[in-house]
Amino acid sequence: MKQYEIRDPVYGFITFNDWEKCIIDHPVFQRLRRIKQLALTEMVYPGAVHTRFEHSLGVMHLATMRYDSIVNNNKRMLEDHLSYNDIGLKKDRQLIRLAALLHDVGHAPFSHASEDILPTNPKRNKPYKHEDYTTTIIKNLLKNVIEAHPINKRNCRIEAEEVAALIEGNTEVIGESIFWRVLISSQLDADRGDYLLRDSYHIGVKYGVYDNSRLMNTLALGIDPETDEVILGVSRDGWHVAEAVVIARYQMFAQVYFHKTRRAFDYHLRNAMKKTLNGEKLPGIESIEEFLSLDDYAMWGRFLNQKDDHDCLSIINRNHIREVYSTPEVPNQEDETELREMKSHLEKSGLWFHEDKSERLWYKLGNSKNGDREIMIISGDEKNARPLSHFSSIVKNMGEVKQIRIYVRPEDRIRAKEVLN
Amino acid sequence: MSGDLNHDESIFKSSGMIGYLVKRLSEEYPGKQVGKTIIQKIMYLLTRNNIARFDFSMYHYGPYSSELSGELSFAEKNGIVKITWKDNEGYFIEPTTDADRFVALLDGDERQAVDEAVTQFGKFTAKDLSLIATALYLKDNFGVEDSKLAEAVHNAKKSYSPDYISKVLKAGKILPN
């Protein structure tokens, strides 16, 4: 089977077969070249101009490496508890590669920054998630390129529906293979495993760098004592690298994803996009072609044509709202009382303000799409699981970040500071 | 003029609800292990009824919310619940004397909904609640019909027979008797 390889700044080379190449070459995947991984983070860190395209290739590569390591080190457990044989393991390896490759294919322009303007899903009466677009694209637009390739027909017979099911968690379609969703979305998944390393590389920080080789070698399966389910964890020898991953995530959150200026641009971006879209919302999944016609480039074109709008101008001229107050990262009741007082002062002064909560951020440490179960440490022949916080006093003492910030218009900054002091 | 978020809701509201749920479970079922799995699955049921507002995703261990997991950690850091770990048993979550200060953030309807959830589902083990929550997630998100629910859950959790799953779903009034 012919293999292709391309250069990657994080892993050196990423390889893929002809079937995967056809998927990568599809226009809906190529669109990811035009969606930046970190939206307008480049306003703070100029190197943050990498795209969902290279991240998606990286996730496929890393998911495969982690899968191979888990299978090599835990084959007996996979056979005994999840009824795997070699054929099943080979098929699921390919299924995971495809799901990892395509997990972000339904991203809106500017990645997560635009998720607040996705329309309401009439079936659930809740806003769509980017995963809804991803699975719609896989099941419809990518169905043929996934199912019809000779490599698939001869070797795997994977259906587009199965790839989507692994991403959306539909056990009716993929049954016990749902187990591998932990490689797509969890504390030990390939998605965050890649973006921590890749974002750090491009931005020029070291906060997200962890010992990926060591983590890979120490991935282990264990048994959850509350449910007797098989769980993915890290062997006892590797608990320090598990701790390093948790710290890396916290540091990247604090220093990059929740950076006060970056968040200010998320605010302007959301407003600017609203004003350039019909009904102030992105198209729904029933208008998938229209949705796919929108990328960062298309939105920039719209912003440049709306120079009378202050949010578009804020982005074009890099003149953003300014933070004038913030709570501690883990606020207590007294902090909440003080926050209310600060808002009351601003209201009485007639100053406009914007309140930003870390819990509204996709990258926040406890985001459901990230499957943030505490990393479990696996010990002994019995494969007993214990939480990482049992070993690491650092992890034990880390709190859920619920910081809240108040921003005002740039011209009001000095007055607001006076009001709040 | 203020920004575009709801300024009135306390950041401790969800922690207050967790605290109340833990308190009510310990009152109704003294001695029962209230671990993270039980909290996750009952909160999923409360989210379905629009009482709690967490976002859940499906895993092999059933619907799971990292937001809720983070909120539980936040509740622990603020002294609303106490969480310990016992080898071979799992997490034990207990109410604290401070919890009542935060429970006051809940209105009467919210407390009643938690009370009802505790009455209907508190008697189940973590494993059975996981089966119930998985069935409801499949029904809500993928339109699995009642007649196929037990089989669909079995498909994901082969260690439980369709008959056993069906029995649990009937006991939880997810399926008619």
Coordinates of C-alpha atoms in Angstrom, one line a residue, chain A residues 124 129 168-172 175-176 178-179 181-182 185 225-230 330-333 336 340 343 347 351-357 360 364 366-374 376 384-387 390 396-400 402 404, chain B residues 1-12 33 35-38 47 55-61 64-67 69-71 73-74 77-78 85 87-91 101-102 126-127 130 137-138 141-142 144 148 152 155-158 160:
Chain A
R124 CA -33.0 19.6 20.9
K129 CA -22.2 22.3 18.4
E168 CA -20.7 11.8 18.6
G169 CA -20.7 8.8 20.9
N170 CA -23.4 6.8 19.2
T171 CA -23.1 3.4 20.7
E172 CA -26.0 2.0 18.8
G175 CA -21.1 -0.6 20.2
E176 CA -18.1 -1.3 22.4
I178 CA -17.1 3.7 21.8
F179 CA -14.2 2.9 24.3
R181 CA -13.6 7.9 22.2
V182 CA -11.1 8.5 25.0
S185 CA -11.9 13.5 23.6
P225 CA -13.9 0.5 41.0
E226 CA -17.2 2.4 40.9
T227 CA -18.5 0.9 37.7
D228 CA -16.1 -2.0 36.9
E229 CA -15.6 -0.4 33.4
V230 CA -12.2 -0.5 31.6
V330 CA -10.8 30.4 42.1
P331 CA -13.2 32.9 43.6
N332 CA -14.9 32.5 47.0
Q333 CA -18.1 34.1 48.2
E336 CA -18.3 37.3 44.3
R340 CA -21.2 42.6 42.4
K343 CA -20.4 46.1 38.7
E347 CA -23.6 50.8 36.5
L351 CA -20.2 53.2 32.1
W352 CA -20.7 50.4 29.6
F353 CA -18.9 47.1 30.6
H354 CA -18.6 43.6 29.4
E355 CA -18.3 40.7 31.8
D356 CA -16.3 37.7 30.7
K357 CA -16.4 34.3 32.5
R360 CA -17.7 30.2 28.8
K364 CA -11.6 25.9 30.1
G366 CA -13.7 21.5 32.7
N367 CA -15.3 21.5 29.3
S368 CA -17.5 18.6 28.6
K369 CA -16.4 18.3 25.0
N370 CA -13.0 17.6 26.4
G371 CA -14.2 14.7 28.6
D372 CA -12.2 15.9 31.6
R373 CA -12.3 12.9 33.9
E374 CA -9.5 12.9 36.4
M376 CA -6.4 7.6 36.8
N384 CA -6.3 -1.0 40.3
A385 CA -7.1 2.6 39.6
R386 CA -6.5 5.5 41.8
P387 CA -6.9 9.2 41.0
H390 CA -4.0 10.7 45.3
K396 CA -4.9 17.8 44.5
N397 CA -4.7 21.5 45.2
M398 CA -5.6 22.8 41.8
G399 CA -9.1 24.4 41.7
E400 CA -11.6 24.8 38.9
K402 CA -13.9 30.4 37.5
I404 CA -14.5 36.6 35.9
Chain B
M1 CA -25.2 49.9 30.7
S2 CA -24.0 46.4 31.4
G3 CA -22.7 43.6 29.2
D4 CA -24.4 40.6 27.7
L5 CA -24.3 38.1 30.5
N6 CA -26.7 37.2 33.2
H7 CA -25.3 39.2 36.1
D8 CA -27.6 37.9 38.8
E9 CA -26.8 34.2 38.9
S10 CA -24.3 33.3 41.5
I11 CA -21.2 31.3 40.5
F12 CA -22.0 29.0 43.4
Q33 CA -21.5 5.2 48.7
G35 CA -19.4 8.5 44.4
K36 CA -18.7 10.7 41.3
T37 CA -20.6 8.2 39.0
I38 CA -23.8 8.6 41.0
T47 CA -30.2 18.2 33.1
D55 CA -23.3 19.7 28.8
F56 CA -22.9 15.9 28.6
S57 CA -21.0 13.8 26.1
M58 CA -21.3 10.0 25.7
Y59 CA -18.5 7.6 26.7
H60 CA -18.3 3.9 27.2
Y61 CA -19.1 4.7 30.9
Y64 CA -20.4 12.4 31.3
S65 CA -20.0 16.1 31.9
S66 CA -16.6 17.6 32.5
E67 CA -18.3 20.9 33.5
S69 CA -16.7 17.4 37.3
G70 CA -15.1 20.8 37.5
E71 CA -18.1 22.1 39.4
S73 CA -14.1 20.2 42.4
F74 CA -15.1 23.9 42.8
K77 CA -12.6 23.8 47.2
N78 CA -15.3 26.0 48.7
W85 CA -11.0 8.1 47.8
D87 CA -9.0 1.9 47.1
N88 CA -11.1 -0.7 45.4
E89 CA -14.3 1.3 46.2
G90 CA -13.9 4.7 44.6
Y91 CA -14.9 8.2 45.6
R101 CA -25.3 28.4 52.9
F102 CA -25.0 27.5 49.3
A126 CA -23.7 3.5 40.2
K127 CA -23.6 0.7 37.6
S130 CA -25.0 4.2 34.3
Y137 CA -28.8 9.6 26.2
L138 CA -29.3 7.2 23.2
N141 CA -29.7 12.2 21.0
F142 CA -30.0 9.4 18.5
V144 CA -33.5 5.1 19.7
K148 CA -34.7 -1.2 21.0
A152 CA -28.8 -0.6 22.2
N155 CA -24.5 -3.2 22.3
A156 CA -22.3 -0.7 24.2
K157 CA -22.1 -2.7 27.5
K158 CA -21.8 -6.3 26.6
Y160 CA -24.9 -6.7 31.0

